[in-house]
Short mmCIF file of C-alpha atoms and ligand atoms in Angstrom, two decimals:
data_model
loop_
_atom_site.label_atom_id
_atom_site.label_comp_id
_atom_site.label_asym_id
_atom_site.label_seq_id
_atom_site.Cartn_x
_atom_site.Cartn_y
_atom_site.Cartn_z
CA MET P 1 9.30 -57.21 -0.92
CA SER P 2 11.55 -57.64 -4.14
CA ALA P 3 14.30 -60.50 -4.32
CA SER P 4 17.19 -58.21 -4.07
CA SER P 5 16.02 -56.47 -0.63
CA SER P 6 14.98 -60.22 0.47
CA PRO P 7 16.97 -61.08 3.82
CA ALA P 8 19.85 -63.38 3.43
CA ARG P 9 18.42 -66.61 5.05
CA GLY P 10 19.49 -66.68 8.64
CA ARG P 11 21.67 -69.97 9.40
CA PHE P 12 20.40 -73.36 10.97
CA ILE P 13 22.27 -75.30 13.49
CA THR P 14 20.99 -78.59 15.44
CA LEU P 15 22.34 -80.35 18.35
CA GLU P 16 22.45 -83.73 18.36
CA GLY P 17 23.74 -86.94 20.96
CA GLY P 18 22.33 -89.21 23.35
CA GLU P 19 20.45 -88.70 26.95
CA GLY P 20 21.70 -85.90 29.13
CA VAL P 21 24.84 -84.95 26.86
CA GLY P 22 23.62 -81.28 27.69
CA LYS P 23 21.94 -79.96 24.63
CA SER P 24 18.99 -77.74 26.18
CA THR P 25 21.69 -76.16 28.47
CA GLN P 26 24.34 -75.41 25.32
CA MET P 27 21.24 -74.39 23.44
CA ARG P 28 20.44 -71.61 25.56
CA TRP P 29 24.05 -70.57 26.03
CA LEU P 30 24.70 -70.21 22.36
CA ALA P 31 21.36 -68.77 21.50
CA ARG P 32 22.75 -65.46 24.10
CA ARG P 33 26.11 -65.27 22.63
CA LEU P 34 24.90 -65.14 19.15
CA GLU P 35 22.19 -62.70 20.26
CA ALA P 36 24.88 -60.31 22.15
CA ARG P 37 26.11 -60.21 18.29
CA GLY P 38 23.07 -58.64 17.19
CA ILE P 39 21.70 -61.87 15.87
CA GLU P 40 17.54 -62.83 15.90
CA VAL P 41 17.89 -66.28 17.32
CA VAL P 42 15.17 -68.74 17.32
CA THR P 43 15.19 -71.56 19.95
CA THR P 44 13.59 -74.90 19.38
CA ARG P 45 13.09 -78.40 19.67
CA GLU P 46 12.27 -81.87 18.05
CA PRO P 47 10.06 -84.02 18.59
CA GLY P 48 8.04 -80.77 19.35
CA GLY P 49 8.30 -77.29 18.74
CA SER P 50 5.09 -76.00 17.27
CA PRO P 51 1.59 -76.21 19.09
CA LYS P 52 0.83 -79.44 16.71
CA ALA P 53 3.86 -81.04 16.93
CA GLU P 54 4.08 -80.75 20.54
CA PHE P 55 0.66 -82.28 20.49
CA ILE P 56 2.50 -85.60 18.86
CA ARG P 57 5.38 -85.21 20.86
CA GLU P 58 3.21 -85.50 24.17
CA VAL P 59 1.74 -88.49 22.31
CA ILE P 60 4.97 -90.25 21.61
CA LEU P 61 6.84 -89.58 24.63
CA SER P 62 4.21 -90.89 26.67
CA GLY P 63 5.01 -94.22 25.17
CA ARG P 64 1.30 -94.19 23.57
CA ALA P 65 2.61 -94.66 20.44
CA LYS P 66 4.94 -97.43 21.23
CA ALA P 67 2.27 -99.92 20.33
CA LEU P 68 1.41 -99.08 17.19
CA GLY P 69 4.78 -100.14 15.86
CA PRO P 70 7.93 -98.69 14.95
CA MET P 71 7.15 -97.85 11.36
CA ALA P 72 4.08 -95.83 12.77
CA GLU P 73 6.39 -94.26 15.58
CA ALA P 74 8.96 -92.91 12.81
CA LEU P 75 5.92 -91.33 10.84
CA LEU P 76 4.59 -89.50 13.76
CA PHE P 77 8.08 -87.86 14.21
CA SER P 78 7.77 -86.89 10.66
CA ALA P 79 4.49 -85.66 10.72
CA ALA P 80 5.85 -83.57 14.01
CA ARG P 81 8.35 -82.67 12.01
CA ILE P 82 6.62 -81.26 8.73
CA ASP P 83 4.61 -78.98 10.78
CA HIS P 84 7.44 -77.61 12.64
CA LEU P 85 9.39 -76.90 9.61
CA ASP P 86 6.39 -75.48 7.88
CA THR P 87 5.36 -73.12 10.71
CA LEU P 88 8.24 -72.19 12.30
CA ILE P 89 11.90 -73.47 10.91
CA ARG P 90 11.63 -72.27 7.37
CA PRO P 91 9.87 -68.76 8.11
CA ALA P 92 12.35 -67.77 10.86
CA LEU P 93 15.22 -68.99 8.30
CA ALA P 94 13.74 -66.97 5.38
CA ARG P 95 13.33 -63.84 7.33
CA GLY P 96 17.22 -63.67 8.24
CA ALA P 97 16.75 -65.51 12.01
CA TRP P 98 19.53 -68.21 12.88
CA VAL P 99 17.45 -71.13 14.53
CA ILE P 100 19.11 -73.83 16.90
CA CYS P 101 17.38 -77.04 17.29
CA ASP P 102 17.65 -79.34 20.01
CA ARG P 103 17.60 -82.43 17.80
CA PHE P 104 16.43 -83.11 14.26
CA PHE P 105 16.50 -85.54 11.83
CA ASP P 106 19.80 -87.17 12.92
CA SER P 107 18.07 -88.21 15.84
CA THR P 108 15.51 -90.46 13.46
CA THR P 109 18.94 -91.77 12.13
CA ALA P 110 20.14 -93.10 15.18
CA TYR P 111 17.17 -93.92 17.24
CA GLN P 112 14.66 -95.41 14.75
CA GLY P 113 17.95 -96.82 13.11
CA ALA P 114 18.77 -97.97 16.07
CA THR P 115 15.48 -100.09 16.66
CA GLY P 116 16.18 -101.83 13.51
CA GLU P 117 12.91 -100.54 11.99
CA PRO P 118 11.76 -98.55 9.61
CA GLU P 119 14.97 -100.41 7.44
CA PRO P 120 17.60 -97.50 6.43
CA ALA P 121 16.40 -96.67 3.00
CA ILE P 122 13.21 -95.73 4.45
CA LEU P 123 14.55 -93.27 7.01
CA ARG P 124 16.67 -92.04 4.21
CA ALA P 125 13.49 -91.48 1.95
CA LEU P 126 11.48 -89.64 4.51
CA GLU P 127 14.55 -87.63 5.12
CA ARG P 128 14.19 -86.57 1.26
CA VAL P 129 10.30 -86.01 1.75
CA VAL P 130 10.23 -84.05 4.90
CA VAL P 131 13.70 -82.14 5.25
CA GLY P 132 14.17 -81.54 1.65
CA ASP P 133 16.75 -78.62 1.29
CA THR P 134 15.81 -77.41 4.71
CA ARG P 135 19.55 -78.92 5.86
CA PRO P 136 21.03 -78.00 8.84
CA ASP P 137 23.97 -75.63 7.95
CA LEU P 138 26.18 -76.87 11.18
CA THR P 139 25.09 -79.76 13.50
CA LEU P 140 26.62 -80.01 16.79
CA ILE P 141 27.16 -83.96 18.26
CA LEU P 142 27.51 -83.75 21.84
CA ASP P 143 29.35 -86.85 22.54
CA LEU P 144 29.58 -88.95 26.09
CA PRO P 145 29.41 -92.49 27.20
CA PRO P 146 25.86 -93.05 27.53
CA GLU P 147 26.39 -93.83 31.71
CA VAL P 148 27.60 -90.48 32.20
CA GLY P 149 24.68 -89.08 30.39
CA LEU P 150 21.90 -90.99 31.81
CA ALA P 151 22.88 -90.56 35.26
CA ARG P 152 22.90 -86.84 34.74
CA ALA P 153 19.06 -87.14 33.03
CA ASP P 154 18.26 -89.06 36.04
CA ALA P 155 19.87 -86.49 38.58
CA ARG P 156 17.98 -83.94 36.76
CA ARG P 157 14.69 -85.76 36.65
CA GLU P 158 14.83 -86.47 39.96
CA GLN P 159 15.20 -82.50 40.88
CA LEU P 160 12.15 -81.64 38.56
CA GLY P 161 9.67 -84.50 39.85
CA GLU P 162 9.86 -85.89 36.03
CA ALA P 163 8.74 -89.43 34.78
CA THR P 164 11.35 -91.43 32.95
CA ASP P 165 10.19 -90.99 28.88
CA ARG P 166 9.91 -93.45 26.10
CA PHE P 167 13.44 -93.77 25.35
CA GLU P 168 15.06 -93.45 28.59
CA GLY P 169 14.21 -96.87 29.50
CA GLU P 170 15.50 -98.82 26.70
CA ALA P 171 18.93 -100.74 27.80
CA LEU P 172 22.41 -99.44 28.04
CA ALA P 173 23.47 -101.62 25.53
CA PHE P 174 20.67 -99.35 23.00
CA HIS P 175 22.10 -96.50 24.19
CA ARG P 176 26.01 -97.40 23.63
CA ASP P 177 24.53 -97.96 20.09
CA LEU P 178 23.09 -94.72 19.57
CA ARG P 179 26.11 -92.98 20.46
CA ASP P 180 28.03 -95.15 17.87
CA ARG P 181 25.32 -93.92 15.37
CA PHE P 182 25.76 -90.27 15.79
CA LEU P 183 29.68 -90.81 15.63
CA ALA P 184 28.87 -92.40 11.98
CA ILE P 185 26.57 -89.63 11.03
CA ALA P 186 29.54 -87.08 12.37
CA LYS P 187 31.82 -89.27 10.08
CA ALA P 188 30.14 -89.72 6.91
CA GLU P 189 29.19 -85.80 7.01
CA PRO P 190 32.19 -84.04 8.53
CA LYS P 191 31.50 -80.60 6.15
CA ARG P 192 28.08 -80.83 8.42
CA CYS P 193 28.77 -81.84 11.54
CA VAL P 194 31.41 -81.33 14.25
CA VAL P 195 31.65 -83.87 17.50
CA ILE P 196 32.09 -82.00 20.85
CA ASN P 197 33.33 -83.63 23.99
CA ALA P 198 30.27 -83.18 26.28
CA ALA P 199 32.22 -84.96 28.88
CA ALA P 200 34.35 -81.68 29.47
CA GLN P 201 33.49 -78.95 32.33
CA ILE P 202 30.55 -77.53 31.16
CA GLU P 203 32.07 -74.21 30.30
CA MET P 204 34.75 -75.77 28.47
CA VAL P 205 31.72 -77.75 26.31
CA GLU P 206 30.86 -73.90 25.67
CA GLU P 207 33.99 -72.94 24.35
CA SER P 208 34.20 -75.74 22.13
CA ILE P 209 30.69 -75.08 20.99
CA TRP P 210 31.25 -71.11 20.21
CA GLN P 211 34.82 -72.17 18.44
CA ALA P 212 33.07 -74.33 15.92
CA VAL P 213 30.01 -71.72 15.24
CA ASP P 214 32.90 -69.13 14.70
CA GLU P 215 35.09 -71.42 12.69
CA ARG P 216 32.20 -73.00 10.33
CA LEU P 217 29.52 -69.95 10.06
CA LEU P 218 30.80 -66.50 11.60
CA THR P 219 33.79 -66.25 9.79
CA ALA P 220 32.65 -67.76 6.93
CA ALA P 221 29.70 -65.41 6.85
CA GLN P 222 32.39 -62.13 7.22
CA SER P 223 34.44 -63.78 4.43
CA ASN P 224 31.62 -63.64 2.24
CA MET P 225 30.78 -60.10 2.76
CA PRO P 226 32.08 -57.04 1.07
CA THR P 227 35.12 -56.20 3.14
CA ASP P 228 33.80 -52.59 4.92
CA GLN P 229 30.88 -54.41 6.30
CA ALA P 230 33.24 -57.39 7.38
CA ARG P 231 35.12 -55.08 9.56
CA ALA P 232 31.95 -53.17 10.78
CA SER P 233 30.64 -56.27 12.28
CA SER P 234 33.21 -57.82 13.92
N1 Z5A D 1 13.77 -88.95 19.51
C1 Z5A D 1 13.96 -90.17 18.40
O1 Z5A D 1 13.28 -91.34 18.81
N2 Z5A D 1 13.28 -89.66 16.67
C2 Z5A D 1 13.57 -88.28 16.82
O2 Z5A D 1 13.46 -88.24 15.49
C3 Z5A D 1 13.46 -87.24 17.48
C4 Z5A D 1 13.90 -87.30 19.26
C5 Z5A D 1 13.65 -85.82 16.94
C6 Z5A D 1 13.18 -86.84 22.95
O3 Z5A D 1 13.53 -86.49 24.54
C7 Z5A D 1 13.46 -88.43 22.90
O4 Z5A D 1 13.37 -88.52 21.57
C8 Z5A D 1 14.63 -88.39 22.70
C9 Z5A D 1 14.88 -88.95 21.64
C10 Z5A D 1 13.59 -89.24 20.94
N3 Z5A D 1 14.88 -89.70 23.66
N4 Z5A D 1 15.24 -89.89 24.70
N5 Z5A D 1 14.51 -89.96 25.72
P1 Z5A D 1 13.75 -85.24 24.84
O5 Z5A D 1 13.56 -84.17 24.44
O6 Z5A D 1 13.14 -85.28 26.62
O7 Z5A D 1 15.22 -85.08 25.78
P2 Z5A D 1 17.01 -85.23 25.19
O8 Z5A D 1 16.69 -84.48 23.86
O9 Z5A D 1 17.20 -86.78 25.32
O10 Z5A D 1 17.49 -84.22 26.44
P3 Z5A D 1 17.50 -84.72 27.66
O11 Z5A D 1 17.62 -85.76 28.38
O12 Z5A D 1 16.75 -83.78 28.27
O13 Z5A D 1 18.80 -83.70 28.39
P4 Z5A D 1 19.80 -82.43 27.22
O14 Z5A D 1 19.15 -81.57 26.73
O15 Z5A D 1 20.93 -83.28 26.43
O16 Z5A D 1 20.75 -82.24 28.57
P5 Z5A D 1 20.47 -81.05 29.56
O17 Z5A D 1 19.44 -80.89 29.93
O18 Z5A D 1 20.78 -79.61 29.37
O19 Z5A D 1 21.50 -81.56 30.94
C11 Z5A D 1 21.23 -82.77 31.79
C12 Z5A D 1 21.64 -82.38 33.10
O20 Z5A D 1 23.16 -82.40 32.90
C13 Z5A D 1 21.37 -81.13 33.43
O21 Z5A D 1 21.16 -81.43 34.55
C14 Z5A D 1 23.10 -80.56 33.44
O22 Z5A D 1 22.44 -79.32 33.96
C15 Z5A D 1 23.94 -81.24 33.14
N6 Z5A D 1 24.95 -80.65 32.33
C16 Z5A D 1 24.94 -80.38 31.23
N7 Z5A D 1 26.48 -80.64 31.00
C17 Z5A D 1 27.07 -80.80 31.42
C18 Z5A D 1 28.50 -81.45 32.05
N8 Z5A D 1 29.09 -80.45 30.81
N9 Z5A D 1 28.68 -81.46 33.05
C19 Z5A D 1 28.39 -81.38 34.25
N10 Z5A D 1 26.74 -81.79 33.84
C20 Z5A D 1 26.27 -80.97 33.15
#
């Protein structure tokens, strides 16, 4: 295919936040709304998203990697992300699909940052090496008091008969610190991040997310299109 006939790169959206903020639910709903506009959407998650990365996910979330220490755990998240980016995210974006990912690098910054190790400079270096220029076009940070999120996650776990994972068992102070870390990321990168009030009714959360995607990505894409094409797609 010649360079001039290559499809435009798709858009990369990430959903971030603490436990039980509603990321998985909202990812499905957002995908449906974008698909209704004729956009090819790939939904995925981290850790995981590709067969090899899902294998690493199982090792981390079962708690088996905790004994290796925080540095090794951070490297495992990175190893999973390398495979996920190479085999799923980059190929999808290159063919013009939109990718929505439930957690991405900001979760490393927040969670591994909250454990205090590795130090922030090492986390930033990992981000540069692993993510490179495949940075999200839009990051939706779903914000919720951790007490509410943990209660939601508990209720869902009870319903599905699932066990508590590696991070859900951490103390409330850890989850409060996490919330502050996600809000600090949003403050530091306002062009990429939008904070969504995840304490609102589920349909209101969906609307806030749609408004952010519409303003930041759909309207922006149309204003870059030749006028006839923009009219036809609206
Ligand atoms: N981790 C890390 O440390 N470093 C990294 O680099 C990465 C991850 C990538 C992955 O867990 C863990 O890995 C995670 C961080 C760490 N920590 N933990 N634990 P996971 O993927 O298994 O789980 P999660 O990402 O934390 O998501 P979650 O707990 O499954 O929640 P969620 O996807 O945000 O929420 P949900 O499933 O959509 O909703 C939860 C329940 O609440 C469900 O019953 C909904 O129906 C309900 N809900 C949702 N929204 C609402 C509203 N608005 N009102 C009322 N009820 C609602």
